[in-house]
C-alpha cells in the first residue's frame, strides 16, 4: 500500500513530467534545510527564517582586473554612462520561477538541484520559506526588482477561492520583505501549466476556461499592483494552435483581443498605472503561438485598437526561435514605439529550443544595449533574467555566479554601446549610406510628395545610377573596435 504522501508525490510528478515546460515544479530534492532534522518532505516542515546563503557575501564591484567570481567586474551601479547611472539603464530583475522553482529536471531526467532550503513539498510554508530565500538573494546581489507568476510563488488549491487565499498569504509576506526598496518589475499569471489550459486561456474554445483565465489575470493584476509592480506581462504559451483543422483562428484572435480589452479596463478601474506587456514567442509549447514575434504582435495590437495600451517584452531566446536576431526584435519593437522590457537570456546556436541560458556573449549584449540606448532606456521596464542554470550547475553559488555573469555581460555591452555612440563612426557610416536622400528631392520623397511621373522623369534624366558599397565589413570592424 502506498502512503498518501507517496500517492500525492507520484501524482505531482506525473503532471510535471508530462509538461515540457521551463517552469518545471516537480521532483522533490532529497535534501532539506539544515535546521529541520528529520522533517524533510513534511507538509508542515515550517517557515524557517534562517540565513539561506550563509557563505555568500554582499556582491560588490571590484573592477575588470578582479578574479573573484562573486564580484562585479563591469557592473558598477552608480557609475554614470551617457548621463545616466548604470543601474538606471539596466534595471535588473530576478525571475522567481527559474531561480526558486527551477529544479534542473528535464523530460528525460529528475531534479538535479538540491537547494538546501527546499523540503520537497509545494506547501504554503515552503512557499513562504522560498520567498525569504528570494529576498536574501536580491539583497546580496544588490538587485531591487523581481518577477513572478502567481503560481510560482503560491500553491494551487482545490478551489479558486482557496488558491487566491494562498496567494494572498504569500503576497503579504513578500510585501513585508520588499521593504521600501524592492519592487516587482512585473507580475504575470501562469496560464499554461494547469491541464485546464491545454487549449489556451484567452483562446480556449471552452468558455469556462476563458472565465477562469480572466479571474486569474484579474487577481494577478491586483497583487502586482498591491506589491507596487511597474509592469504586467502576458505571455501566451498556450494561446495558439496545434492544427488549423480544428481551430477557428479568427474567432480565437477576437477572443484574445476582448480578453486584453477587459484587462485594460480592469487595470484602469483599480488605478494600476504599470505598463501592460505582451511577450512574443513563436512556438513552444504550442506549434504556433499567436504572438509569434514583435511584428505579428504589433499588427495584432493595431488591428484591435490596442496599440496605445500595450508594449512588448522582448525575450532574446524567443527572438532566435522566431528566426530573427534579438537585435532585430528589439529594433522592430523600438521603431514601433513598443519596446517596453527585455527578458534577458540567450539560446544555444546548436540547440533548437528555448534553453533560456544567461546571456554571456559581449557582442550580443552590445547590440542589445545599442537598441536600449536608442530607446532612451527601458523604464518602467528593465532587464528580467528569464534565465536558468544549466541542469549540470548544481552548487548554490552557481545561482549567484550566473546572475553576476549575466549582469556583467550587459554592463559591458552598455559600456561598449556607449563607446560606439560617443565615437560616432557607425552613425556616420549609416548616415552616409542614405546621403542621396539628404537632398531636396529626397526630402520630398520622404514627405510623401513625389509621384511616379516625377520619378520616371528623374530616372531618365540621371541614367544608370552609380551604386555605392554597403561597407558591411567596415561596419563590423568599427563595431569590433569597441569590444
Ligand atoms: C516562456 C517565458 C515565460 C514568460 C512569463 O518562454 O519566457 O517565462 O516570460 O510567463
Ligand atoms: Co520570458
Short mmCIF file of C-alpha atoms and ligand atoms in Angstrom, two decimals:
data_model
loop_
_atom_site.label_atom_id
_atom_site.label_comp_id
_atom_site.label_asym_id
_atom_site.label_seq_id
_atom_site.Cartn_x
_atom_site.Cartn_y
_atom_site.Cartn_z
CA UNK A 1 0.00 0.00 0.00
CA UNK A 2 1.30 3.44 -0.90
CA UNK A 3 1.10 6.15 1.74
CA UNK A 4 -0.99 9.28 0.99
CA UNK A 5 2.25 11.24 0.73
CA UNK A 6 3.66 8.84 -1.84
CA UNK A 7 0.42 8.98 -3.87
CA UNK A 8 0.47 12.79 -3.84
CA UNK A 9 4.12 12.83 -4.86
CA UNK A 10 3.52 10.39 -7.69
CA UNK A 11 0.58 12.46 -8.93
CA UNK A 12 2.64 15.64 -8.83
CA UNK A 13 5.45 14.03 -10.77
CA UNK A 14 3.13 12.54 -13.40
CA UNK A 15 1.65 16.01 -14.01
CA UNK A 16 5.05 17.64 -14.11
CA UNK A 17 6.84 15.11 -16.30
CA UNK A 18 4.08 15.42 -18.84
CA UNK A 19 4.75 19.12 -19.23
CA UNK A 20 7.74 20.01 -21.33
CA UNK A 21 7.90 23.44 -19.83
CA UNK A 22 10.65 25.50 -18.46
CA UNK A 23 8.66 26.22 -15.33
CA UNK A 24 9.05 22.72 -14.02
CA UNK A 25 7.74 22.37 -10.47
CA UNK A 26 8.49 18.79 -9.75
CA UNK A 27 10.52 16.08 -8.11
CA UNK A 28 11.37 16.81 -4.51
CA UNK A 29 15.07 17.31 -3.95
CA UNK A 30 16.22 14.71 -1.44
CA UNK A 31 17.68 17.22 1.00
CA UNK A 32 16.05 19.52 3.49
CA UNK A 33 17.06 22.67 5.35
CA UNK A 34 19.90 22.20 7.73
CA UNK A 35 17.82 23.06 10.78
CA UNK A 36 14.93 20.72 10.01
CA UNK A 37 16.43 17.43 11.16
CA UNK A 38 14.14 14.59 10.33
CA UNK A 39 11.36 16.82 8.99
CA UNK A 40 12.36 16.57 5.34
CA UNK A 41 9.41 16.34 2.98
CA UNK A 42 6.88 17.01 5.69
CA UNK A 43 3.94 19.25 4.74
CA UNK A 44 4.48 21.23 7.91
CA UNK A 45 8.22 21.49 7.98
CA UNK A 46 7.85 25.12 8.92
CA UNK A 47 8.75 28.51 7.59
CA UNK A 48 12.40 28.65 8.63
CA UNK A 49 13.73 32.18 8.88
CA UNK A 50 17.46 31.34 8.93
CA UNK A 51 20.14 32.51 6.51
CA UNK A 52 19.79 30.81 3.13
CA UNK A 53 23.14 31.73 1.61
CA UNK A 54 25.45 31.75 4.62
CA UNK A 55 28.75 31.56 2.74
CA UNK A 56 27.91 34.31 0.23
CA UNK A 57 28.80 37.94 0.93
CA UNK A 58 27.05 41.02 -0.45
CA UNK A 59 28.27 41.22 -4.07
CA UNK A 60 30.43 44.28 -4.75
CA UNK A 61 32.03 45.94 -7.76
CA UNK A 62 35.75 45.13 -7.88
CA UNK A 63 36.57 46.21 -11.45
CA UNK A 64 37.77 44.36 -14.57
CA UNK A 65 41.00 43.06 -13.04
CA UNK A 66 39.22 41.15 -10.27
CA UNK A 67 39.32 37.36 -10.46
CA UNK A 68 36.68 36.95 -7.75
CA UNK A 69 33.68 35.05 -9.20
CA UNK A 70 31.47 36.62 -6.52
CA UNK A 71 32.20 40.23 -7.55
CA UNK A 72 31.12 42.53 -10.37
CA UNK A 73 33.84 43.35 -12.87
CA UNK A 74 31.84 45.61 -15.20
CA UNK A 75 28.59 46.43 -13.38
CA UNK A 76 29.21 49.44 -11.20
CA UNK A 77 25.65 50.51 -10.31
CA UNK A 78 26.27 54.19 -9.59
CA UNK A 79 28.75 54.88 -12.40
CA UNK A 80 27.39 57.31 -14.95
CA UNK A 81 27.26 56.27 -18.60
CA UNK A 82 25.79 58.67 -21.17
CA UNK A 83 24.24 60.81 -18.44
CA UNK A 84 22.54 58.00 -16.50
CA UNK A 85 23.67 55.59 -13.77
CA UNK A 86 24.32 52.03 -14.89
CA UNK A 87 21.64 50.77 -12.53
CA UNK A 88 19.06 53.04 -14.18
CA UNK A 89 19.97 51.90 -17.69
CA UNK A 90 19.86 48.26 -16.66
CA UNK A 91 17.08 47.95 -14.04
CA UNK A 92 17.86 44.28 -13.40
CA UNK A 93 15.31 41.81 -12.12
CA UNK A 94 15.44 38.20 -10.87
CA UNK A 95 12.89 35.72 -12.26
CA UNK A 96 11.39 33.81 -9.35
CA UNK A 97 10.35 30.81 -11.44
CA UNK A 98 13.81 29.92 -12.72
CA UNK A 99 15.77 30.88 -9.67
CA UNK A 100 13.49 29.46 -6.99
CA UNK A 101 11.31 26.89 -8.78
CA UNK A 102 13.73 25.54 -11.37
CA UNK A 103 14.92 22.08 -10.38
CA UNK A 104 17.12 21.14 -13.32
CA UNK A 105 14.59 18.44 -14.20
CA UNK A 106 14.04 17.82 -17.91
CA UNK A 107 11.80 15.41 -19.87
CA UNK A 108 14.49 12.76 -19.54
CA UNK A 109 15.69 13.19 -16.01
CA UNK A 110 14.84 14.09 -12.45
CA UNK A 111 15.81 17.17 -10.49
CA UNK A 112 19.49 17.88 -10.10
CA UNK A 113 19.36 20.95 -7.88
CA UNK A 114 19.23 20.04 -4.24
CA UNK A 115 18.86 23.51 -2.74
CA UNK A 116 19.27 23.19 1.00
CA UNK A 117 16.16 25.24 1.81
CA UNK A 118 13.76 23.01 -0.21
CA UNK A 119 11.79 20.40 1.73
CA UNK A 120 10.40 18.66 -1.32
CA UNK A 121 6.83 19.95 -0.94
CA UNK A 122 4.65 22.54 -2.62
CA UNK A 123 3.23 23.61 0.74
CA UNK A 124 2.34 27.11 1.80
CA UNK A 125 5.10 27.01 4.44
CA UNK A 126 7.60 26.05 1.73
CA UNK A 127 6.31 28.89 -0.49
CA UNK A 128 7.00 31.37 2.29
CA UNK A 129 10.42 29.96 3.00
CA UNK A 130 11.31 30.27 -0.69
CA UNK A 131 10.10 33.87 -0.63
CA UNK A 132 12.52 34.60 2.21
CA UNK A 133 15.31 32.98 0.17
CA UNK A 134 14.34 35.22 -2.78
CA UNK A 135 14.71 38.40 -0.76
CA UNK A 136 18.01 37.37 0.80
CA UNK A 137 19.24 36.60 -2.71
CA UNK A 138 18.09 40.02 -4.05
CA UNK A 139 19.72 41.84 -1.12
CA UNK A 140 23.04 40.04 -1.52
CA UNK A 141 23.05 40.51 -5.29
CA UNK A 142 22.13 44.18 -4.94
CA UNK A 143 19.13 43.88 -7.29
CA UNK A 144 15.95 45.81 -6.49
CA UNK A 145 13.46 44.03 -8.74
CA UNK A 146 11.89 40.62 -9.15
CA UNK A 147 9.34 38.98 -11.46
CA UNK A 148 6.85 36.22 -10.71
CA UNK A 149 3.97 34.12 -11.95
CA UNK A 150 1.09 33.78 -9.46
CA UNK A 151 1.50 30.00 -9.30
CA UNK A 152 5.29 30.04 -8.79
CA UNK A 153 5.01 31.88 -5.55
CA UNK A 154 1.97 30.20 -4.01
CA UNK A 155 0.46 26.73 -4.39
CA UNK A 156 -2.69 25.90 -6.31
CA UNK A 157 -5.55 24.62 -4.11
CA UNK A 158 -8.85 22.84 -4.69
CA UNK A 159 -10.87 25.98 -5.46
CA UNK A 160 -10.08 29.38 -6.92
CA UNK A 161 -11.05 30.98 -3.61
CA UNK A 162 -8.57 28.84 -1.68
CA UNK A 163 -5.88 29.37 -4.30
CA UNK A 164 -6.40 33.12 -4.05
CA UNK A 165 -6.16 32.88 -0.27
CA UNK A 166 -2.81 31.05 -0.58
CA UNK A 167 -1.60 33.76 -2.92
CA UNK A 168 -2.71 36.50 -0.55
CA UNK A 169 -0.79 34.91 2.28
CA UNK A 170 2.47 34.69 0.35
CA UNK A 171 2.00 38.14 -1.18
CA UNK A 172 1.54 39.65 2.29
CA UNK A 173 4.91 38.20 3.28
CA UNK A 174 6.51 39.39 0.04
CA UNK A 175 5.19 42.90 0.69
CA UNK A 176 6.75 42.88 4.14
CA UNK A 177 10.08 41.54 2.85
CA UNK A 178 10.20 44.01 -0.04
CA UNK A 179 10.64 46.90 2.38
CA UNK A 180 10.85 50.28 0.76
CA UNK A 181 13.41 49.49 -1.93
CA UNK A 182 12.47 46.27 -3.70
CA UNK A 183 9.54 46.05 -6.15
CA UNK A 184 8.30 43.63 -8.81
CA UNK A 185 9.47 44.64 -12.26
CA UNK A 186 6.42 42.71 -13.37
CA UNK A 187 3.94 40.10 -12.35
CA UNK A 188 2.02 37.65 -14.50
CA UNK A 189 -0.50 34.82 -14.37
CA UNK A 190 0.61 31.31 -15.17
CA UNK A 191 -1.93 30.22 -17.79
CA UNK A 192 -0.03 27.27 -19.20
CA UNK A 193 0.85 24.67 -16.55
CA UNK A 194 -2.55 23.50 -15.35
CA UNK A 195 -4.31 20.94 -17.60
CA UNK A 196 -7.38 23.22 -17.81
CA UNK A 197 -5.29 25.48 -20.07
CA UNK A 198 -4.38 22.76 -22.55
CA UNK A 199 -6.26 24.57 -25.36
CA UNK A 200 -5.27 28.03 -24.14
CA UNK A 201 -6.67 30.53 -21.66
CA UNK A 202 -7.98 33.57 -23.53
CA UNK A 203 -8.17 31.48 -26.72
CA UNK A 204 -9.62 28.31 -25.24
CA UNK A 205 -12.77 27.17 -27.09
CA UNK A 206 -14.26 26.43 -23.65
CA UNK A 207 -15.97 29.46 -22.07
CA UNK A 208 -15.37 28.15 -18.52
CA UNK A 209 -11.64 28.23 -19.14
CA UNK A 210 -11.86 31.76 -20.61
CA UNK A 211 -13.61 32.87 -17.42
CA UNK A 212 -11.11 31.06 -15.18
CA UNK A 213 -8.19 32.66 -17.04
CA UNK A 214 -9.82 36.08 -16.68
CA UNK A 215 -10.29 35.53 -12.94
CA UNK A 216 -6.65 34.50 -12.62
CA UNK A 217 -5.39 37.54 -14.54
CA UNK A 218 -7.66 39.85 -12.54
CA UNK A 219 -6.16 38.55 -9.31
CA UNK A 220 -2.59 38.63 -10.68
CA UNK A 221 -3.00 42.29 -11.74
CA UNK A 222 -4.35 43.07 -8.26
CA UNK A 223 -1.40 41.50 -6.45
CA UNK A 224 1.12 43.05 -8.86
CA UNK A 225 -0.47 46.43 -8.12
CA UNK A 226 -0.50 45.74 -4.37
CA UNK A 227 3.22 44.93 -4.44
CA UNK A 228 3.99 48.14 -6.34
CA UNK A 229 4.80 46.31 -9.60
CA UNK A 230 5.82 48.51 -12.51
CA UNK A 231 4.54 46.32 -15.36
CA UNK A 232 2.29 43.35 -16.03
CA UNK A 233 3.15 40.66 -18.62
CA UNK A 234 1.04 38.49 -20.89
CA UNK A 235 2.92 35.52 -22.26
CA UNK A 236 0.55 33.31 -24.21
CA UNK A 237 2.34 29.99 -24.07
CA UNK A 238 -0.83 28.12 -24.94
CA UNK A 239 -2.57 30.89 -26.88
CA UNK A 240 -2.10 29.34 -30.29
CA UNK A 241 -2.90 26.12 -32.11
CA UNK A 242 -1.65 22.63 -32.88
CA UNK A 243 -3.60 22.30 -36.12
CA UNK A 244 -5.76 24.75 -38.06
CA UNK A 245 -8.09 21.89 -38.97
CA UNK A 246 -9.79 22.11 -35.57
CA UNK A 247 -9.23 25.83 -35.00
CA UNK A 248 -11.21 28.98 -35.79
CA UNK A 249 -8.18 31.26 -35.76
CA UNK A 250 -10.17 34.45 -36.42
CA UNK A 251 -12.52 33.74 -33.52
CA UNK A 252 -9.65 32.88 -31.16
CA UNK A 253 -7.82 36.12 -32.02
CA UNK A 254 -11.04 38.08 -31.47
CA UNK A 255 -11.41 36.42 -28.07
CA UNK A 256 -7.81 37.26 -27.18
CA UNK A 257 -8.43 40.91 -28.09
CA UNK A 258 -11.59 41.02 -25.93
CA UNK A 259 -9.61 39.49 -23.07
CA UNK A 260 -6.92 42.18 -23.40
CA UNK A 261 -9.57 44.93 -23.59
CA UNK A 262 -11.05 43.65 -20.33
CA UNK A 263 -7.57 43.63 -18.74
CA UNK A 264 -7.02 47.26 -19.82
CA UNK A 265 -10.39 48.27 -18.38
CA UNK A 266 -9.68 46.49 -15.09
CA UNK A 267 -6.18 47.92 -14.76
CA UNK A 268 -7.66 51.41 -15.14
CA UNK A 269 -10.51 50.66 -12.76
CA UNK A 270 -8.16 49.72 -9.92
CA UNK A 271 -5.70 52.54 -10.69
CA UNK A 272 -2.80 50.30 -11.74
CA UNK A 273 -0.50 52.54 -13.78
CA UNK A 274 2.00 49.84 -14.76
CA UNK A 275 2.63 49.07 -18.42
CA UNK A 276 0.90 46.04 -19.91
CA UNK A 277 3.39 44.00 -21.90
CA UNK A 278 2.93 41.27 -24.48
CA UNK A 279 5.81 38.80 -24.70
CA UNK A 280 6.15 37.38 -28.21
CA UNK A 281 7.23 33.78 -28.77
CA UNK A 282 6.68 31.76 -31.96
CA UNK A 283 6.14 28.28 -30.57
CA UNK A 284 6.85 26.00 -27.62
CA UNK A 285 4.69 24.75 -26.09
CA UNK A 286 2.16 25.18 -28.94
CA UNK A 287 3.10 24.54 -32.54
CA UNK A 288 2.12 28.10 -33.41
CA UNK A 289 1.65 30.89 -30.88
CA UNK A 290 -0.39 33.94 -31.85
CA UNK A 291 2.19 36.42 -30.51
CA UNK A 292 4.74 34.96 -32.94
CA UNK A 293 7.18 37.88 -32.98
CA UNK A 294 7.28 41.65 -32.48
CA UNK A 295 5.84 42.47 -35.92
CA UNK A 296 2.97 39.98 -35.55
CA UNK A 297 2.17 41.30 -32.07
CA UNK A 298 2.29 44.92 -33.29
CA UNK A 299 -0.12 44.04 -36.10
CA UNK A 300 -2.48 42.36 -33.62
CA UNK A 301 -2.43 45.41 -31.34
CA UNK A 302 -3.08 47.76 -34.29
CA UNK A 303 -5.89 45.68 -35.74
CA UNK A 304 -7.75 45.65 -32.43
CA UNK A 305 -7.06 49.28 -31.47
CA UNK A 306 -4.88 48.28 -28.52
CA UNK A 307 -1.61 49.75 -29.74
CA UNK A 308 -1.59 52.63 -27.23
CA UNK A 309 -2.33 50.33 -24.28
CA UNK A 310 0.46 47.78 -24.58
CA UNK A 311 4.19 47.50 -25.12
CA UNK A 312 6.31 44.44 -25.83
CA UNK A 313 8.55 42.36 -23.62
CA UNK A 314 11.24 41.06 -25.97
CA UNK A 315 12.98 37.84 -24.94
CA UNK A 316 16.21 37.13 -26.82
CA UNK A 317 15.77 33.34 -26.95
CA UNK A 318 12.23 33.81 -28.28
CA UNK A 319 13.65 36.12 -30.96
CA UNK A 320 16.01 33.46 -32.24
CA UNK A 321 13.27 30.81 -32.11
CA UNK A 322 11.25 33.01 -34.47
CA UNK A 323 14.15 33.13 -36.92
CA UNK A 324 15.21 36.67 -36.02
CA UNK A 325 18.10 38.06 -34.04
CA UNK A 326 17.41 39.66 -30.68
CA UNK A 327 18.63 42.93 -32.18
CA UNK A 328 16.02 42.65 -34.95
CA UNK A 329 13.20 42.11 -32.47
CA UNK A 330 14.36 44.99 -30.29
CA UNK A 331 14.60 47.33 -33.27
CA UNK A 332 11.20 46.25 -34.59
CA UNK A 333 9.67 46.97 -31.17
CA UNK A 334 11.59 50.25 -30.84
CA UNK A 335 10.66 51.76 -34.21
CA UNK A 336 7.02 50.95 -33.50
CA UNK A 337 7.22 52.68 -30.11
CA UNK A 338 6.67 49.34 -28.39
CA UNK A 339 9.95 48.47 -26.66
CA UNK A 340 8.92 48.07 -23.02
CA UNK A 341 11.05 45.38 -21.39
CA UNK A 342 13.65 42.72 -22.09
CA UNK A 343 13.66 39.14 -20.86
CA UNK A 344 17.42 38.81 -20.85
CA UNK A 345 18.62 35.41 -21.90
CA UNK A 346 20.01 33.58 -24.90
CA UNK A 347 19.67 30.25 -26.69
CA UNK A 348 22.30 27.83 -27.83
CA UNK A 349 23.17 28.05 -31.53
CA UNK A 350 23.32 24.26 -31.82
CA UNK A 351 20.12 23.56 -29.90
CA UNK A 352 16.76 24.39 -31.43
CA UNK A 353 14.67 25.13 -28.36
CA UNK A 354 14.24 27.68 -25.62
CA UNK A 355 17.27 26.87 -23.45
CA UNK A 356 16.94 30.15 -21.51
CA UNK A 357 20.64 30.50 -20.78
CA UNK A 358 22.17 33.52 -19.13
CA UNK A 359 23.44 35.91 -21.82
CA UNK A 360 27.24 35.79 -21.61
CA UNK A 361 28.11 36.99 -25.13
CA UNK A 362 29.51 40.53 -25.10
CA UNK A 363 28.92 41.12 -28.83
CA UNK A 364 25.24 40.21 -28.46
CA UNK A 365 24.92 42.31 -25.31
CA UNK A 366 26.40 45.31 -27.13
CA UNK A 367 23.81 45.02 -29.92
CA UNK A 368 21.06 44.76 -27.29
CA UNK A 369 22.36 47.86 -25.49
CA UNK A 370 22.57 49.86 -28.75
CA UNK A 371 18.80 49.39 -29.11
CA UNK A 372 18.19 50.20 -25.45
CA UNK A 373 20.21 53.42 -25.61
CA UNK A 374 18.44 54.46 -28.81
CA UNK A 375 15.17 53.79 -26.99
CA UNK A 376 16.27 56.20 -24.24
CA UNK A 377 16.31 53.26 -21.76
CA UNK A 378 13.55 50.84 -20.82
CA UNK A 379 11.99 52.41 -17.75
CA UNK A 380 9.47 51.50 -16.33
CA UNK A 381 10.66 48.24 -17.90
CA UNK A 382 14.03 46.66 -17.31
CA UNK A 383 16.06 43.51 -17.78
CA UNK A 384 14.46 40.43 -16.28
CA UNK A 385 16.76 37.41 -16.08
CA UNK A 386 14.34 34.91 -17.57
CA UNK A 387 17.25 32.51 -17.47
CA UNK A 388 18.18 29.32 -15.72
CA UNK A 389 21.25 27.46 -14.62
CA UNK A 390 22.14 24.52 -16.81
CA UNK A 391 20.95 21.19 -15.46
CA UNK A 392 24.55 20.36 -14.55
CA UNK A 393 25.21 23.53 -12.50
CA UNK A 394 24.24 22.41 -9.03
CA UNK A 395 26.08 24.48 -6.42
CA UNK A 396 24.19 27.21 -4.59
CA UNK A 397 26.93 29.67 -5.53
CA UNK A 398 26.20 28.93 -9.22
CA UNK A 399 22.92 30.89 -8.83
CA UNK A 400 24.98 33.93 -7.86
CA UNK A 401 27.68 33.34 -10.46
CA UNK A 402 25.09 33.05 -13.26
CA UNK A 403 23.36 36.32 -12.32
CA UNK A 404 26.66 38.15 -11.79
CA UNK A 405 27.87 36.89 -15.18
CA UNK A 406 24.66 37.99 -16.90
CA UNK A 407 24.72 41.41 -15.22
CA UNK A 408 28.39 41.96 -16.04
CA UNK A 409 27.83 40.97 -19.68
CA UNK A 410 25.02 43.50 -20.11
CA UNK A 411 27.03 46.13 -18.22
CA UNK A 412 29.92 45.52 -20.58
CA UNK A 413 27.51 45.74 -23.51
CA UNK A 414 26.33 49.10 -22.15
CA UNK A 415 29.90 50.40 -21.89
CA UNK A 416 30.70 49.22 -25.44
CA UNK A 417 27.49 50.61 -26.93
CA UNK A 418 28.15 53.96 -25.25
CA UNK A 419 31.67 53.96 -26.75
CA UNK A 420 30.24 53.31 -30.21
CA UNK A 421 27.67 56.06 -29.85
CA UNK A 422 30.21 58.57 -28.47
CA UNK A 423 32.70 57.71 -31.22
CA UNK A 424 30.02 58.27 -33.85
CA UNK A 425 31.77 56.40 -36.71
CA UNK A 426 29.00 53.85 -37.04
CA UNK A 427 26.27 56.51 -37.09
CA UNK A 428 28.32 58.41 -39.66
CA UNK A 429 28.60 55.32 -41.84
CA UNK A 430 24.83 54.78 -41.69
CA UNK A 431 24.05 58.45 -42.41
CA UNK A 432 26.43 58.41 -45.38
CA UNK A 433 24.65 55.36 -46.83
CA UNK A 434 21.45 57.38 -47.17
CA UNK A 435 23.04 60.71 -48.12
CA UNK A 436 21.44 60.74 -51.58
CA UNK A 437 18.14 61.22 -49.76
CA UNK A 438 19.57 64.24 -47.89
CA UNK A 439 18.64 66.35 -50.91
CA UNK A 440 15.64 68.41 -51.91
CA UNK A 441 14.12 65.54 -53.87
CA UNK A 442 14.93 63.05 -51.07
CA UNK A 443 13.14 65.25 -48.54
CA UNK A 444 10.13 65.49 -50.85
CA UNK A 445 10.03 61.70 -51.27
CA UNK A 446 10.24 61.18 -47.50
CA UNK A 447 7.42 63.68 -47.04
CA UNK A 448 5.28 61.65 -49.44
CA UNK A 449 5.12 64.41 -52.05
CA UNK A 450 6.66 62.73 -55.10
CA UNK A 451 4.67 60.76 -57.64
CA UNK A 452 5.78 58.09 -60.14
CA UNK A 453 5.75 60.51 -63.10
CA UNK A 454 8.38 62.77 -61.50
CA UNK A 455 10.50 59.74 -60.50
CA UNK A 456 10.34 58.39 -64.04
CA UNK A 457 11.49 61.79 -65.36
CA UNK A 458 14.44 61.77 -62.90
CA UNK A 459 15.40 58.18 -63.80
CA UNK A 460 15.57 59.13 -67.46
CA UNK A 461 17.48 62.33 -66.76
CA UNK A 462 20.05 60.63 -64.45
CA UNK A 463 20.53 57.41 -66.45
CA UNK A 464 22.09 54.33 -64.82
CA UNK A 465 22.76 55.18 -61.13
CA UNK A 466 26.13 54.58 -59.51
CA UNK A 467 25.50 52.24 -56.56
CA UNK A 468 27.97 52.67 -53.67
CA UNK A 469 29.45 49.94 -51.44
CA UNK A 470 27.47 48.84 -48.37
CA UNK A 471 30.66 48.86 -46.25
CA UNK A 472 29.46 45.90 -44.23
CA UNK A 473 32.91 44.72 -43.17
CA UNK A 474 33.86 48.27 -42.24
CA UNK A 475 30.75 48.45 -40.05
CA UNK A 476 31.75 45.17 -38.41
CA UNK A 477 35.33 46.43 -37.94
CA UNK A 478 34.11 49.59 -36.20
CA UNK A 479 31.77 47.50 -34.02
CA UNK A 480 34.60 45.16 -33.02
CA UNK A 481 36.90 48.05 -32.14
CA UNK A 482 34.59 48.86 -29.20
CA UNK A 483 34.52 45.34 -27.73
C1 LIG B 1 8.30 31.37 -21.59
C2 LIG B 1 8.62 32.64 -20.91
C3 LIG B 1 7.81 32.95 -19.70
C4 LIG B 1 7.37 34.37 -19.62
C5 LIG B 1 6.43 34.65 -18.48
O1 LIG B 1 9.15 31.04 -22.64
O2 LIG B 1 9.51 33.35 -21.30
O3 LIG B 1 8.53 32.59 -18.57
O4 LIG B 1 8.45 35.24 -19.52
O5 LIG B 1 5.33 33.82 -18.49
CO1 LIG B 2 10.12 35.30 -20.77
#
